Structures are given as structure tokens and as C-alpha cells.
Coordinates of C-alpha atoms in Angstrom, one line a residue:
Chain A
M1 CA 0.0 0.0 0.0
T2 CA 2.6 2.4 1.0
D3 CA 4.7 2.0 -2.1
V4 CA 2.5 4.3 -3.9
L5 CA 3.9 7.4 -2.4
P6 CA 7.6 7.1 -2.7
T7 CA 7.4 7.3 -6.4
A8 CA 7.3 11.1 -6.1
P9 CA 10.9 11.7 -5.2
E10 CA 12.0 8.7 -7.3
A11 CA 10.3 9.9 -10.4
Q12 CA 13.2 12.3 -10.9
Q13 CA 15.7 9.6 -11.1
S14 CA 13.7 7.3 -13.3
A15 CA 13.0 10.1 -15.7
L16 CA 16.6 11.1 -15.9
P17 CA 17.9 9.3 -19.0
P18 CA 15.9 11.2 -21.7
V19 CA 17.6 14.5 -20.8
K20 CA 20.4 14.0 -23.2
K21 CA 18.0 13.7 -26.2
P22 CA 18.3 16.8 -28.2
K23 CA 14.7 16.3 -29.5
K24 CA 13.6 19.6 -28.0
S25 CA 16.0 21.6 -30.2
K26 CA 13.5 21.5 -33.0
E27 CA 11.0 23.3 -30.8
T28 CA 13.5 25.7 -29.4
E29 CA 12.4 29.2 -30.1
V30 CA 14.4 32.4 -30.8
G31 CA 16.5 33.4 -27.8
R32 CA 16.1 30.1 -26.0
S33 CA 19.4 28.5 -25.6
G34 CA 20.3 25.1 -24.3
A35 CA 22.2 26.6 -21.4
M36 CA 19.2 28.5 -20.3
T37 CA 17.0 25.4 -20.5
W38 CA 19.6 23.8 -18.2
V39 CA 19.3 26.6 -15.7
W40 CA 15.5 26.5 -15.8
N41 CA 15.5 22.7 -15.4
T42 CA 17.7 23.0 -12.3
I43 CA 15.4 25.6 -10.7
A44 CA 12.3 23.5 -11.5
L45 CA 13.9 20.4 -10.1
L46 CA 14.8 22.3 -7.0
I47 CA 11.2 23.4 -6.6
A48 CA 10.1 19.8 -7.1
V49 CA 12.4 18.6 -4.4
V50 CA 11.2 21.3 -1.9
M51 CA 7.5 20.5 -2.8
A52 CA 8.1 16.7 -2.4
F53 CA 10.1 16.9 0.7
P54 CA 7.3 17.1 3.3
I55 CA 5.7 14.0 1.8
Y56 CA 9.1 12.2 1.7
W57 CA 9.6 13.2 5.3
M58 CA 6.2 11.9 6.2
V59 CA 6.8 8.5 4.5
L60 CA 10.4 8.3 5.9
T61 CA 9.1 9.0 9.5
T62 CA 6.7 6.1 9.3
F63 CA 9.6 3.7 8.9
K64 CA 11.9 5.2 11.5
T65 CA 12.7 3.3 14.6
N66 CA 11.9 4.9 18.0
K67 CA 15.5 5.7 18.5
D68 CA 15.7 7.6 15.2
L69 CA 12.5 9.4 16.0
I70 CA 13.6 11.0 19.2
S71 CA 17.1 11.9 17.9
Q72 CA 18.0 15.5 17.7
D73 CA 19.9 14.9 14.6
P74 CA 17.4 13.5 12.2
T75 CA 18.7 11.2 9.5
F76 CA 17.6 11.8 5.9
W77 CA 17.7 8.1 5.1
P78 CA 16.4 5.2 7.3
S79 CA 19.2 3.4 8.9
S80 CA 16.9 0.4 9.5
L81 CA 13.3 -0.1 8.6
S82 CA 10.8 -0.4 11.4
F83 CA 7.1 -1.1 11.0
D84 CA 6.2 -0.3 14.6
S85 CA 4.4 2.8 13.6
Y86 CA 2.0 0.9 11.4
K87 CA 1.6 -1.8 14.0
T88 CA 0.5 0.9 16.5
I89 CA -2.1 2.2 14.1
F90 CA -3.6 -1.1 13.3
D91 CA -3.6 -2.0 17.0
D92 CA -5.7 1.1 17.7
K93 CA -9.2 -0.3 18.0
D94 CA -10.7 2.9 16.7
F95 CA -8.8 3.0 13.4
L96 CA -10.7 0.6 11.3
P97 CA -14.2 1.6 12.5
A98 CA -13.3 5.2 11.7
L99 CA -12.1 4.2 8.3
Q100 CA -15.3 2.3 7.7
N101 CA -17.4 5.3 8.7
T102 CA -15.5 7.5 6.3
L103 CA -16.0 5.0 3.5
I104 CA -19.8 4.8 4.1
L105 CA -20.0 8.6 4.4
T106 CA -18.0 9.2 1.3
L107 CA -19.8 6.6 -0.8
G108 CA -23.1 8.1 0.3
A109 CA -22.1 11.6 -0.4
V110 CA -20.8 10.7 -3.9
V111 CA -23.8 8.7 -5.0
L112 CA -26.3 11.1 -3.6
G113 CA -24.5 14.2 -4.7
V114 CA -23.8 13.0 -8.3
A115 CA -27.3 11.6 -8.8
V116 CA -29.1 14.7 -7.5
G117 CA -26.7 17.0 -9.3
F118 CA -26.9 15.1 -12.6
L119 CA -30.7 15.4 -12.8
A120 CA -30.5 19.1 -12.2
A121 CA -27.6 19.5 -14.7
V122 CA -29.8 17.8 -17.4
A123 CA -32.6 20.2 -16.6
V124 CA -30.3 23.2 -16.9
A125 CA -28.5 22.0 -20.0
R126 CA -31.3 20.6 -22.0
F127 CA -34.4 22.6 -21.2
N128 CA -35.5 26.2 -21.4
F129 CA -37.7 27.0 -18.5
R130 CA -38.6 30.0 -16.4
G131 CA -36.1 30.6 -13.7
R132 CA -33.3 28.8 -15.4
S133 CA -30.8 31.7 -15.3
F134 CA -31.9 32.4 -11.7
F135 CA -31.1 28.8 -10.8
I136 CA -27.6 28.9 -12.5
V137 CA -26.8 32.2 -10.8
T138 CA -27.9 30.7 -7.5
M139 CA -25.7 27.7 -7.9
L140 CA -22.8 30.0 -8.4
V141 CA -23.5 32.1 -5.4
V142 CA -24.2 29.1 -3.3
Q143 CA -20.7 27.9 -3.8
M144 CA -19.4 31.0 -2.3
V145 CA -21.1 30.7 1.0
P146 CA -18.2 29.7 3.3
L147 CA -18.8 26.2 4.8
M148 CA -17.3 27.6 8.0
A149 CA -20.1 30.2 8.3
I150 CA -23.0 27.8 8.1
L151 CA -21.3 25.3 10.5
I152 CA -23.3 26.6 13.5
P153 CA -26.8 26.6 12.0
L154 CA -26.1 23.3 10.3
F155 CA -25.3 21.9 13.7
V156 CA -28.4 23.5 15.2
V157 CA -30.6 22.2 12.4
M158 CA -29.2 18.7 12.5
N159 CA -29.4 18.8 16.3
S160 CA -33.1 19.6 16.3
A161 CA -33.7 17.0 13.6
G162 CA -32.0 14.5 15.8
M163 CA -29.4 13.8 13.2
T164 CA -26.2 14.7 15.0
G165 CA -24.1 11.7 15.5
S166 CA -25.6 10.0 12.4
L167 CA -23.7 9.5 9.2
V168 CA -26.8 10.3 7.2
G169 CA -26.9 13.8 8.6
V170 CA -23.3 14.3 7.4
I171 CA -24.0 12.8 4.0
L172 CA -26.9 15.3 3.6
A173 CA -24.7 18.1 4.8
Y174 CA -22.1 17.3 2.2
L175 CA -24.7 18.1 -0.5
V176 CA -24.0 21.7 0.2
F177 CA -20.7 21.5 -1.7
T178 CA -21.2 18.5 -4.0
V179 CA -24.5 19.4 -5.6
P180 CA -23.6 22.9 -6.9
Y181 CA -20.3 21.7 -8.2
V182 CA -21.8 18.7 -9.9
I183 CA -24.5 20.8 -11.6
W184 CA -22.0 23.4 -12.7
T185 CA -19.5 20.9 -14.2
L186 CA -21.9 18.4 -15.7
R187 CA -23.9 21.2 -17.3
S188 CA -21.0 22.0 -19.6
F189 CA -20.6 18.3 -20.4
I190 CA -24.3 17.9 -21.4
V191 CA -24.4 21.1 -23.3
N192 CA -21.7 19.7 -25.6
I193 CA -23.7 16.6 -26.5
P194 CA -25.6 17.7 -29.6
A195 CA -29.4 17.7 -29.1
E196 CA -29.6 16.1 -32.6
L197 CA -28.2 12.9 -31.1
D198 CA -31.1 12.3 -28.8
E199 CA -33.5 13.5 -31.4
A200 CA -32.1 11.0 -33.8
A201 CA -32.5 8.3 -31.2
M202 CA -36.1 9.3 -30.8
V203 CA -36.7 9.2 -34.5
D204 CA -35.3 5.7 -34.4
G205 CA -38.0 4.7 -31.9
C206 CA -36.5 5.6 -28.5
T207 CA -38.7 7.2 -26.0
Q208 CA -37.5 10.4 -24.4
W209 CA -36.4 8.4 -21.4
G210 CA -34.8 5.8 -23.6
A211 CA -32.9 8.5 -25.4
F212 CA -31.8 9.8 -22.1
F213 CA -30.5 6.5 -20.8
R214 CA -29.0 5.3 -24.1
V215 CA -27.6 8.6 -25.4
I216 CA -27.1 11.3 -22.8
L217 CA -26.1 9.1 -19.9
P218 CA -23.2 7.2 -21.7
L219 CA -21.9 10.4 -23.3
T220 CA -21.9 12.1 -19.9
L221 CA -19.9 9.3 -18.3
P222 CA -16.5 11.1 -18.4
G223 CA -18.1 14.1 -16.7
L224 CA -19.8 11.8 -14.1
V225 CA -16.4 10.2 -13.4
T226 CA -14.8 13.6 -12.9
T227 CA -17.4 14.9 -10.6
A228 CA -17.6 11.6 -8.7
V229 CA -13.8 11.7 -8.1
Y230 CA -14.1 15.3 -7.0
S231 CA -16.9 14.6 -4.6
W232 CA -15.0 11.6 -3.3
I233 CA -12.0 13.7 -2.5
Q234 CA -14.1 16.5 -0.9
A235 CA -16.0 14.1 1.3
W236 CA -13.1 11.9 2.2
N237 CA -11.0 14.9 3.3
E238 CA -13.7 16.9 4.9
F239 CA -13.2 17.5 8.6
V240 CA -14.9 20.5 10.0
V241 CA -18.5 19.5 9.3
A242 CA -17.9 15.8 10.2
S243 CA -16.3 16.7 13.5
T244 CA -19.0 19.1 14.4
L245 CA -21.9 16.9 13.5
L246 CA -20.4 13.6 14.8
N247 CA -18.7 14.9 17.9
T248 CA -21.6 14.2 20.2
A249 CA -21.9 10.5 19.6
G250 CA -19.4 7.8 19.3
T251 CA -19.1 7.9 15.5
K252 CA -15.9 9.1 14.1
T253 CA -14.5 9.6 10.6
S254 CA -10.8 8.9 9.9
M255 CA -10.1 12.6 10.0
I256 CA -11.6 13.0 13.4
W257 CA -9.8 9.9 14.6
L258 CA -6.6 11.4 13.3
T259 CA -6.9 14.6 15.4
F260 CA -8.1 12.8 18.5
Y261 CA -5.4 10.3 18.0
S262 CA -2.6 12.8 17.8
S263 CA -3.9 15.1 20.5
T264 CA -4.2 12.5 23.3
P265 CA -1.3 13.0 25.7
T266 CA 0.2 9.6 25.0
R267 CA 0.1 10.0 21.3
A268 CA 0.9 13.7 20.8
A269 CA 4.6 13.1 20.6
D270 CA 4.5 9.9 18.7
Y271 CA 5.2 11.4 15.3
G272 CA 5.9 8.0 13.7
S273 CA 2.5 6.7 14.3
Q274 CA 0.9 10.0 13.5
M275 CA 2.5 10.1 10.1
A276 CA 1.6 6.5 9.5
G277 CA -2.0 7.3 10.4
G278 CA -2.0 10.4 8.2
L279 CA -0.5 8.5 5.3
L280 CA -3.0 5.6 5.6
V281 CA -5.9 8.0 5.8
S282 CA -4.7 9.9 2.7
L283 CA -4.2 6.7 0.7
P284 CA -7.6 6.4 -0.9
V285 CA -7.3 9.9 -2.3
I286 CA -3.7 9.5 -3.4
I287 CA -4.7 6.3 -5.3
L288 CA -7.6 8.2 -6.9
F289 CA -5.1 10.9 -8.0
V290 CA -2.8 8.3 -9.5
F291 CA -5.5 6.6 -11.5
F292 CA -7.4 9.7 -12.6
Q293 CA -4.5 12.1 -12.8
K294 CA -5.4 13.7 -16.1
K295 CA -9.1 13.8 -15.3
V296 CA -8.7 15.2 -11.9
S297 CA -6.5 18.0 -12.9
A298 CA -8.5 18.8 -16.1
G299 CA -11.8 18.5 -14.3
L300 CA -10.8 20.5 -11.2
T301 CA -8.9 23.3 -13.0
A302 CA -11.2 23.7 -15.9
G303 CA -14.5 23.1 -14.3
A304 CA -13.6 23.9 -10.7
V305 CA -15.6 26.6 -9.2
K306 CA -14.7 25.2 -5.9
G307 CA -12.1 22.6 -5.1
Chain B
M1 CA -44.5 5.1 -11.6
S2 CA -46.2 7.9 -13.4
V3 CA -43.1 7.9 -15.5
T4 CA -43.8 4.5 -17.0
T5 CA -47.4 5.2 -17.7
N6 CA -46.5 8.4 -19.5
E7 CA -43.9 6.7 -21.5
T8 CA -46.4 4.6 -23.3
V9 CA -48.3 7.6 -24.3
T10 CA -45.2 9.3 -25.4
R11 CA -44.1 6.5 -27.5
S12 CA -47.1 6.6 -29.8
E13 CA -47.0 10.3 -30.1
S14 CA -43.4 11.1 -30.6
Q15 CA -42.9 8.7 -33.5
G16 CA -42.2 11.6 -35.7
P17 CA -39.1 13.8 -35.4
A18 CA -40.3 15.4 -32.2
P19 CA -37.7 17.9 -30.9
V20 CA -36.6 17.4 -27.4
K21 CA -37.4 20.9 -26.4
K22 CA -41.1 20.8 -27.1
P23 CA -42.4 17.3 -26.8
Q24 CA -46.0 16.9 -28.0
R25 CA -47.3 15.1 -25.1
R26 CA -50.2 15.0 -22.8
G27 CA -50.6 14.3 -19.1
V28 CA -49.4 16.2 -16.1
F29 CA -45.9 14.9 -16.0
A30 CA -45.4 14.7 -19.8
A31 CA -46.6 18.2 -20.4
G32 CA -43.0 19.1 -21.2
Q33 CA -42.6 22.2 -19.1
Y34 CA -42.8 20.2 -15.9
I35 CA -39.9 17.9 -16.8
P36 CA -37.1 20.4 -16.0
Y37 CA -38.7 21.3 -12.7
T38 CA -39.1 17.6 -11.8
L39 CA -35.4 17.1 -12.5
L40 CA -34.5 20.1 -10.4
L41 CA -36.7 19.1 -7.5
P42 CA -34.2 16.9 -5.7
A43 CA -31.4 19.4 -6.0
V44 CA -33.7 22.2 -4.8
L45 CA -35.0 20.2 -1.9
A46 CA -31.5 19.3 -0.8
L47 CA -30.1 22.8 -1.0
V48 CA -33.1 24.3 0.8
G49 CA -32.7 21.7 3.5
V50 CA -28.9 22.0 4.0
L51 CA -28.3 25.5 3.0
A52 CA -31.3 27.9 2.7
Y53 CA -32.9 26.8 6.0
P54 CA -29.6 26.8 7.9
V55 CA -28.9 30.3 6.6
Y56 CA -32.4 31.3 7.8
R57 CA -31.5 29.8 11.2
L58 CA -28.2 31.6 11.1
I59 CA -29.9 34.9 10.9
D60 CA -32.5 33.9 13.4
L61 CA -29.9 32.8 15.9
A62 CA -27.9 36.0 15.5
F63 CA -30.8 37.9 17.1
Q64 CA -31.2 35.5 20.0
N65 CA -29.2 34.8 23.2
V66 CA -28.5 31.1 22.6
N67 CA -25.1 31.1 24.1
R68 CA -25.3 27.8 26.0
Y69 CA -26.2 24.3 24.9
A70 CA -29.1 24.3 27.4
L71 CA -30.8 27.1 25.5
L72 CA -30.4 25.1 22.3
A73 CA -31.8 22.0 23.9
H74 CA -34.8 24.0 25.2
P75 CA -35.7 26.5 22.5
E76 CA -38.6 27.8 24.5
R77 CA -36.2 29.5 26.9
A78 CA -34.3 31.3 24.1
E79 CA -35.0 35.0 23.8
Y80 CA -34.8 37.5 21.0
I81 CA -32.4 40.2 22.0
G82 CA -32.4 42.3 18.8
F83 CA -29.1 43.8 17.9
D84 CA -27.5 43.2 21.3
G85 CA -25.6 40.2 20.0
F86 CA -24.2 42.3 17.2
T87 CA -23.2 45.1 19.5
R88 CA -21.5 42.7 21.9
V89 CA -19.5 41.0 19.1
L90 CA -18.7 44.2 17.2
S91 CA -17.5 46.0 20.4
D92 CA -15.2 43.2 21.3
N93 CA -11.6 44.0 20.6
A94 CA -10.7 40.3 20.3
F95 CA -13.1 40.1 17.4
W96 CA -11.4 43.0 15.5
E97 CA -8.0 41.5 16.2
V98 CA -9.2 38.3 14.6
V99 CA -10.7 40.1 11.6
L100 CA -7.5 42.1 11.1
R101 CA -5.3 39.1 11.5
S102 CA -7.5 37.2 8.9
I103 CA -7.2 40.1 6.5
Y104 CA -3.4 40.2 6.8
F105 CA -3.1 36.5 6.7
T106 CA -5.4 36.1 3.7
A107 CA -3.6 38.9 1.8
E108 CA -0.2 37.2 2.5
L109 CA -1.5 33.8 1.4
V110 CA -3.3 35.0 -1.8
F111 CA -0.4 37.2 -2.8
I112 CA 2.4 34.7 -2.3
S113 CA 0.5 31.7 -3.6
M114 CA -0.6 33.5 -6.8
A115 CA 2.9 35.0 -7.4
L116 CA 4.7 31.8 -6.8
S117 CA 2.3 29.7 -8.9
M118 CA 2.6 32.2 -11.7
L119 CA 6.4 32.0 -11.6
I120 CA 6.4 28.2 -11.5
A121 CA 3.8 27.9 -14.3
L122 CA 5.9 30.2 -16.5
L123 CA 9.0 28.1 -15.6
L124 CA 7.2 24.9 -16.6
N125 CA 6.8 26.4 -20.1
R126 CA 10.6 26.6 -20.4
V127 CA 11.9 23.4 -19.0
S128 CA 12.5 20.0 -20.7
N129 CA 9.6 17.6 -20.9
W130 CA 10.9 15.2 -18.3
V131 CA 11.4 18.0 -15.8
R132 CA 7.8 19.2 -16.4
V133 CA 6.5 15.7 -15.9
T134 CA 8.4 15.4 -12.7
V135 CA 7.2 18.7 -11.3
I136 CA 3.6 17.9 -12.2
T137 CA 3.8 14.5 -10.7
V138 CA 5.0 16.0 -7.4
M139 CA 2.2 18.5 -7.5
M140 CA -0.4 15.8 -7.9
F141 CA 0.9 14.0 -4.9
V142 CA 0.9 17.2 -2.8
W143 CA -2.6 17.9 -4.0
A144 CA -3.8 14.5 -2.9
I145 CA -2.9 15.0 0.8
P146 CA -5.8 16.1 2.9
A147 CA -5.5 19.6 4.5
L148 CA -5.7 18.1 8.0
V149 CA -2.7 15.8 7.3
N150 CA -0.8 18.8 5.8
G151 CA -1.0 20.5 9.2
Q152 CA 0.3 17.4 11.0
I153 CA 3.2 17.0 8.6
F154 CA 4.3 20.6 9.0
R155 CA 3.9 20.4 12.8
W156 CA 6.4 17.5 12.6
L157 CA 8.7 19.3 10.1
F158 CA 8.9 22.4 12.3
S159 CA 8.9 20.5 15.7
S160 CA 11.3 22.0 18.2
N161 CA 12.3 18.4 19.2
G162 CA 13.8 16.5 16.3
G163 CA 12.2 18.7 13.7
V164 CA 14.0 18.6 10.4
V165 CA 13.6 22.3 9.6
D166 CA 15.5 23.2 12.7
Y167 CA 18.1 20.6 11.8
I168 CA 18.5 21.9 8.2
A169 CA 18.9 25.4 9.6
F170 CA 21.6 24.1 11.9
L171 CA 23.4 22.3 9.0
I172 CA 23.3 25.4 6.9
T173 CA 24.4 27.9 9.6
G174 CA 26.4 25.6 11.9
D175 CA 24.6 27.3 14.8
E176 CA 23.6 24.8 17.5
T177 CA 20.8 27.1 18.9
W178 CA 18.8 26.4 15.8
K179 CA 18.4 22.8 16.9
H180 CA 15.7 23.7 19.5
Y181 CA 14.2 26.7 17.8
D182 CA 10.5 26.8 18.7
W183 CA 8.7 28.0 15.6
F184 CA 5.4 28.0 17.5
A185 CA 6.4 30.0 20.6
D186 CA 5.6 33.3 18.9
P187 CA 2.2 33.0 17.1
T188 CA 3.3 35.7 14.7
V189 CA 6.0 33.4 13.4
G190 CA 3.9 30.3 13.9
L191 CA 1.1 31.6 11.9
Y192 CA 2.6 33.9 9.3
V193 CA 5.6 31.6 8.6
V194 CA 4.7 28.0 9.4
G195 CA 0.9 28.4 8.9
A196 CA 1.4 30.2 5.6
A197 CA 3.9 27.6 4.5
V198 CA 1.4 24.7 5.0
I199 CA -1.4 26.5 3.3
I200 CA 0.7 27.8 0.4
W201 CA 2.3 24.3 0.0
G202 CA -1.2 22.8 -0.3
A203 CA -2.5 25.5 -2.5
L204 CA 0.2 25.5 -5.1
P205 CA -0.7 22.4 -7.1
F206 CA -4.1 23.6 -8.0
L207 CA -2.8 27.0 -8.9
V208 CA 0.3 25.9 -10.8
L209 CA -1.5 23.2 -12.9
G210 CA -4.4 25.6 -13.6
L211 CA -2.1 28.5 -14.6
Y212 CA 0.1 26.2 -16.6
A213 CA -2.9 24.9 -18.5
A214 CA -4.1 28.5 -19.1
L215 CA -0.6 29.4 -20.3
T216 CA -0.7 26.7 -23.0
Q217 CA -3.7 28.5 -24.4
V218 CA -1.7 31.5 -25.3
P219 CA -1.2 31.3 -29.1
K220 CA 2.5 31.0 -30.0
E221 CA 1.9 33.3 -33.1
L222 CA 0.8 36.1 -30.9
M223 CA 4.0 35.9 -28.8
E224 CA 6.2 35.8 -31.9
A225 CA 4.4 38.7 -33.3
A226 CA 4.9 40.7 -30.2
K227 CA 8.6 39.9 -30.2
L228 CA 8.8 40.9 -33.9
D229 CA 7.2 44.2 -33.0
G230 CA 10.1 44.7 -30.5
A231 CA 8.3 43.9 -27.2
N232 CA 10.6 42.7 -24.5
P233 CA 9.6 39.5 -22.6
F234 CA 8.0 41.6 -19.8
Q235 CA 5.9 43.6 -22.3
A236 CA 4.9 40.5 -24.2
F237 CA 3.9 38.9 -20.9
R238 CA 1.9 42.0 -19.9
H239 CA 0.2 42.7 -23.1
V240 CA -0.2 39.2 -24.6
T241 CA -0.1 36.6 -21.9
I242 CA -2.0 38.3 -19.2
P243 CA -5.1 39.2 -21.3
V244 CA -5.4 35.6 -22.6
I245 CA -5.2 34.0 -19.1
R246 CA -7.2 36.7 -17.4
P247 CA -10.3 34.6 -16.8
F248 CA -8.4 31.9 -15.1
L249 CA -6.3 34.5 -13.1
M250 CA -9.5 36.0 -11.9
I251 CA -11.1 32.7 -10.9
S252 CA -8.0 31.4 -9.2
A253 CA -7.4 34.6 -7.2
A254 CA -11.1 34.5 -6.1
L255 CA -10.9 30.9 -5.2
S256 CA -7.7 31.4 -3.3
F257 CA -9.4 34.2 -1.4
I258 CA -12.4 32.0 -0.6
W259 CA -10.3 29.1 0.7
D260 CA -7.7 31.2 2.5
F261 CA -10.1 33.4 4.3
Q262 CA -12.0 30.6 5.9
V263 CA -9.0 28.3 6.4
F264 CA -9.4 26.0 9.3
A265 CA -8.2 22.4 9.1
Q266 CA -4.5 23.2 8.5
I267 CA -4.2 25.6 11.5
Y268 CA -6.3 23.3 13.7
S269 CA -4.0 20.3 13.1
L270 CA -0.9 22.4 13.0
R271 CA -1.6 23.4 16.6
N272 CA -2.7 19.9 17.6
A273 CA -6.4 20.5 17.8
A274 CA -6.0 23.5 20.2
P275 CA -4.9 26.7 18.4
E276 CA -3.8 29.4 20.8
P277 CA -5.5 32.8 20.7
G278 CA -2.6 34.1 18.5
Y279 CA -3.5 31.6 15.9
R280 CA -7.1 32.6 15.7
T281 CA -8.1 33.7 12.2
I282 CA -11.8 33.9 11.4
G283 CA -12.1 30.2 10.7
T284 CA -10.5 29.0 13.9
Y285 CA -12.2 31.8 16.0
L286 CA -15.6 30.8 14.7
Y287 CA -15.0 27.2 15.6
Q288 CA -13.7 28.2 19.0
Q289 CA -16.6 30.5 19.8
G290 CA -19.4 28.4 18.2
I291 CA -18.5 24.8 18.8
V292 CA -16.0 24.7 21.6
S293 CA -17.6 27.4 23.8
S294 CA -21.2 26.8 22.6
R295 CA -21.8 30.5 21.9
Y296 CA -24.2 29.8 19.1
S297 CA -25.6 33.2 18.8
E298 CA -22.4 35.1 18.9
A299 CA -20.9 32.7 16.4
S300 CA -23.8 33.3 14.2
V301 CA -23.1 37.1 14.3
I302 CA -19.5 36.3 13.4
S303 CA -20.6 34.1 10.5
I304 CA -22.8 36.8 9.2
V305 CA -20.0 39.4 9.3
M306 CA -17.8 36.9 7.6
I307 CA -20.3 36.2 4.8
L308 CA -20.8 39.9 4.3
M309 CA -17.0 40.5 4.1
M310 CA -16.6 37.7 1.6
L311 CA -19.5 38.9 -0.5
A312 CA -18.1 42.4 -0.6
V313 CA -14.9 41.1 -2.2
L314 CA -16.6 38.5 -4.4
V315 CA -19.2 40.7 -6.1
F316 CA -16.8 41.4 -8.9
Y317 CA -15.9 37.7 -9.1
I318 CA -19.6 36.7 -9.5
R319 CA -19.9 39.2 -12.3
Q320 CA -16.9 37.8 -14.0
M321 CA -18.1 34.3 -13.7
L322 CA -21.5 35.3 -15.2
K323 CA -19.7 36.8 -18.1
I324 CA -17.7 33.6 -18.7
G325 CA -20.8 31.5 -18.2
A326 CA -22.7 33.6 -20.7
N327 CA -20.0 33.1 -23.3
E328 CA -20.0 29.4 -22.7
R329 CA -23.6 29.0 -23.7

């Protein structure tokens, strides 16, 4: 599991060989010399090293022995590998239940958010109706309401509905940020599917719903994946709302577990286990990024109104 | 169920090349103009439930005296106190300290992260392919780490006991005193240096990749033409590049502002779930007042002030987005 992460620093080495290839010379523009490219490369690599260092340090820490961990002169390379930190995490009886809660929560938020958002996106992209512009503008404004600011009333409302301490309440709360984003992003995907396509399908005997399921839905699939990945990341990493709404009862998400875990007196100084916990909790999102790299960056940067 | 019954009706009537926009159908559901509203209904219900109603409750609470959990549990004992809550919050020096700190901190974060990401994005246009792939890969990994974990990592990096930043500072300067330098002793250093470092580190991937993508949209011919006309690189950047990438610049600056102004998780975990007063920006302050101290009404007032401050800044962003949205259609 953990071998996913170290690829970041290693990527530099493995990518080294092609440097000598002068294939870029064709593209070289006026006033751009090889020497300058070399300088830029060095600066860029330096930035990559600085950016990657905290992650490297986190991964390294998880494998350090206790003796190395408390040393005032940290070593930049493990002298010997120790898996004690991981053992501590898996021995924690709260770790796996918290992970399970997060999984349920995230799946619920993704499925519900994407389904609800998709329907609305179809409406906005394919139909002209009174209040359409108003709805689009509202979606835009809604995304600007700071989550922090509605934390208190959200807690109050969920409290009076008896939903604090329940995962369902948190799943519903997450619709605040998933639905507007899904609508906004899927809208542009659906607009780009020519209406002639579903018309043609209907000429060929499809009902409107048939055309919807056989034409629009498959063609929107890439958009659905992008928004689902986004919603997944948001829900998985969310902390403030979950900790507020779940604090009263025994349910915890991984993020809450992580803060509780590291702030208890016995654990506060155990950086090895903290880093191991942090890494394990981040893995589902890291893996998503590895698999959907192109989609994530394209979807989030192009369509992102909120990330 | 009504869907299936209507479908059979539809089938017989839309045999011809019926356009989607105006289906010739009968029945309540199939009357055409109701379809979009039906599709919107779940979204509208959800957003009214988790957003509109809470915002109403927010305003309601701001005029009440619900500053203990007991009052929340027994709503009949809550009282309306008019603008007293606002007066109390707004005449509190601690509140204005937090607001000012938030403004400075946000300004620092937005400025540094935008400037840095612009420089890195420009740099990415000049490096060899493999270097670009390397940098982008690193960025993706950084991006994938949750904000909460970011805070923990940096707390460890900057720890005064065995922290690697202290050690690197010692290696560079040879000065032993660096080894136990406590970055968090002075909140000004802790927040504006370490706090800023965490948040900027986490924000860079989105900004760099976005700006880099935007920069690739700048037509090469335009740059060449500018150079032929005698523009120096800076002029070409100002008059060719900037106008082309302006939409993304606007959006990313606005997004940075939104995220940085309400930042919470990073500071919270950087200070091990108990940020000291000196680390209170509006996000952490709100949490402290509202959730930790159960001052629901006062926190509501703070929330309202926060929303108003953000809206004031974002009005121009909304207009910009509407323009872009209008072009898209």
C-alpha cells in the first residue's frame, strides 16, 4: 500500500535518461538556448524537491525506529526499517471503524450528490424554462457561502432533527458542496452533447427516457467520473462538518480519529504513528489521483468553481 | 410510476421527429414544461434543507441569546435580543483583532501563492519535458494529501524536538541554537511563517496546474508577433499573456481568497487541535466560539459578518463568472 507514495521523489531519477536527447531543439524558439534550459531545469527540479520533501519526510518518518524518531539529529535516510508505527495504528481499535465510517460517508455523499446534481444538470443544460438563469446564478453564489459560516446553523438544524451523530446527517450536509459543483460541471458536459443525437435516437424509436438512458447518460460518463472523483476527494478529506456533527456521539471519521489520535497525551509526541496514520488516511485519495491524474487536474482546474 | 405510464403515451405520439425541447405530449408529467422542474426538484430540496434553511436559522440565531447548549436544547427558553448580539461582538476588541489578522493572513496567502504559482507555471513552459512531468507528478501528490494531514506533517517538520527544519537550519548555519528553535512559541512566526507555509504548499498544485494549462492556451503566433514588434519579454507577458489568461487568473485569485479566508483544518491540526489565541483567524475563531464554547448566537453574528465581508470582495468575481458563463452558452 505504502509503495504508492515514494514514487514522487523517485520519479526524478527514473525520468533522468531522456535528458540528453536533443529532440527539443526543434521546438527551441528564438533566444532560448540550451544553457538557459539547463538553468530552468535546475530551478524547476529544486522546486520539485522542496515540494516533495514534506511527503518524503512523512513517509520516511513512518519507517523510522523509535531511537531515530527522538534523535535531535534526524537522518535523511532510514538506517533500518521499522514497521512499529504501522503496528501501533492497526492495534488502535478505533482506526478501522473510523475508516469504515469514512467509507460509508464518502460513498453516500458521492452517490447522492452526483445523482441529484446530474438530474439538475440535465434540466439546466437541455431545457429552457422559467427561472433557469436564476437557478444557474444561485448555484454560483451558493458555492461562495463559506462552509465555516454555516457550520453553527447546520449543527443547530441537524441537532433539532436528531441527526447529530448520524452519518446520514453528514451525508446530507455534504450536498452543500457536492450538488452545486456537480451541476455546474456536468452542465457544460451535457451542453456539448448535440441535441440532434437524442432527437435521432427518438426518430429511431427511442422514448425520451430511452434516449436519455442510451444517449445522454453514456456520453456524460466522463463528466460523471470527474465529478464523482471530485466529490469523493471532498467528502473523504472533509473534517470541520464531520467533526461538528459527529462529535456528540461515538461515531468518528478517519479525519476526526486522526486529530483525536494525535492530541491524546500519550500519542501527541509519537510522530511516527501520527505520520503513518496520516498516510493511511490519505491513501484512498492518493490512489484516486494516481488513477485519474489527467481527469482530476483537467476537471478541477477547468470546471472547478470550488475545489 | 407515473413515469412508466406516461412513457407509453409518449411512444405513440413522438414517433415523428419530435424535438426534445417541445415534446408533443399530454398528461401532467409529460406536459413538457414540468420535466425540468421535476429534474431540479431533488437538488432544490437538498439545497433548501442543508443551505437555505440553515442560513435562515443563522440569521434567526444571530438575534437570539442562545449562548449555551441548554438554550439550544430548550428552544422555548431562548429569547430574542435584537441587535444586542451584534453590539457585543462588534464592540469586542478580540473580534477585530481576529478580523484584522484574517485580512493580513489572507492577503499574504493569496499574494504569495498567486505570485509563486505564476512563476512556477511560467517556468514549466521553459523546462525540458521530463522535468515538467516530474514537477507535475510531485504537484499531484501534494494535492492529494488532505489539508488536515498537511498541518500534521508541518507540525512535525517544524517541531522543536527533532524537527527537520531546525536541523537543516543548523546544518546550513552551523549554529547549535537552531536545533531547538521553537517555531510556535511566537504565534506571529507560527502563523505567518509556518501556517502560511502549510497553506501555500497545499494550494500551489491547483494554482500551478491551472495556470500552466491556461498558459498553454496563449497562441505562439501572438508571442512571436509581439517579439517581432520589439516587445521585451516583460511587455509581451503583460500585453499578450495576461489578457489571454485573465479569466483563469480572476477565478483562481477569487478561489484562493475564498479558501484562504476561511482556512481552518490546517491551522487546527498544526496546533494539535488546540490553536492558541494568537493563531485565531476567522475560521478558527468561529470554531472556538461556536463549537468549543457553545456560543451559538455570537458565532452566528461572526458568521454573518464573515459572509458579508466575503460577498463584498466577491461581487466582482460573481460578475466575472457570469460573463464567462454567458460566453460558454
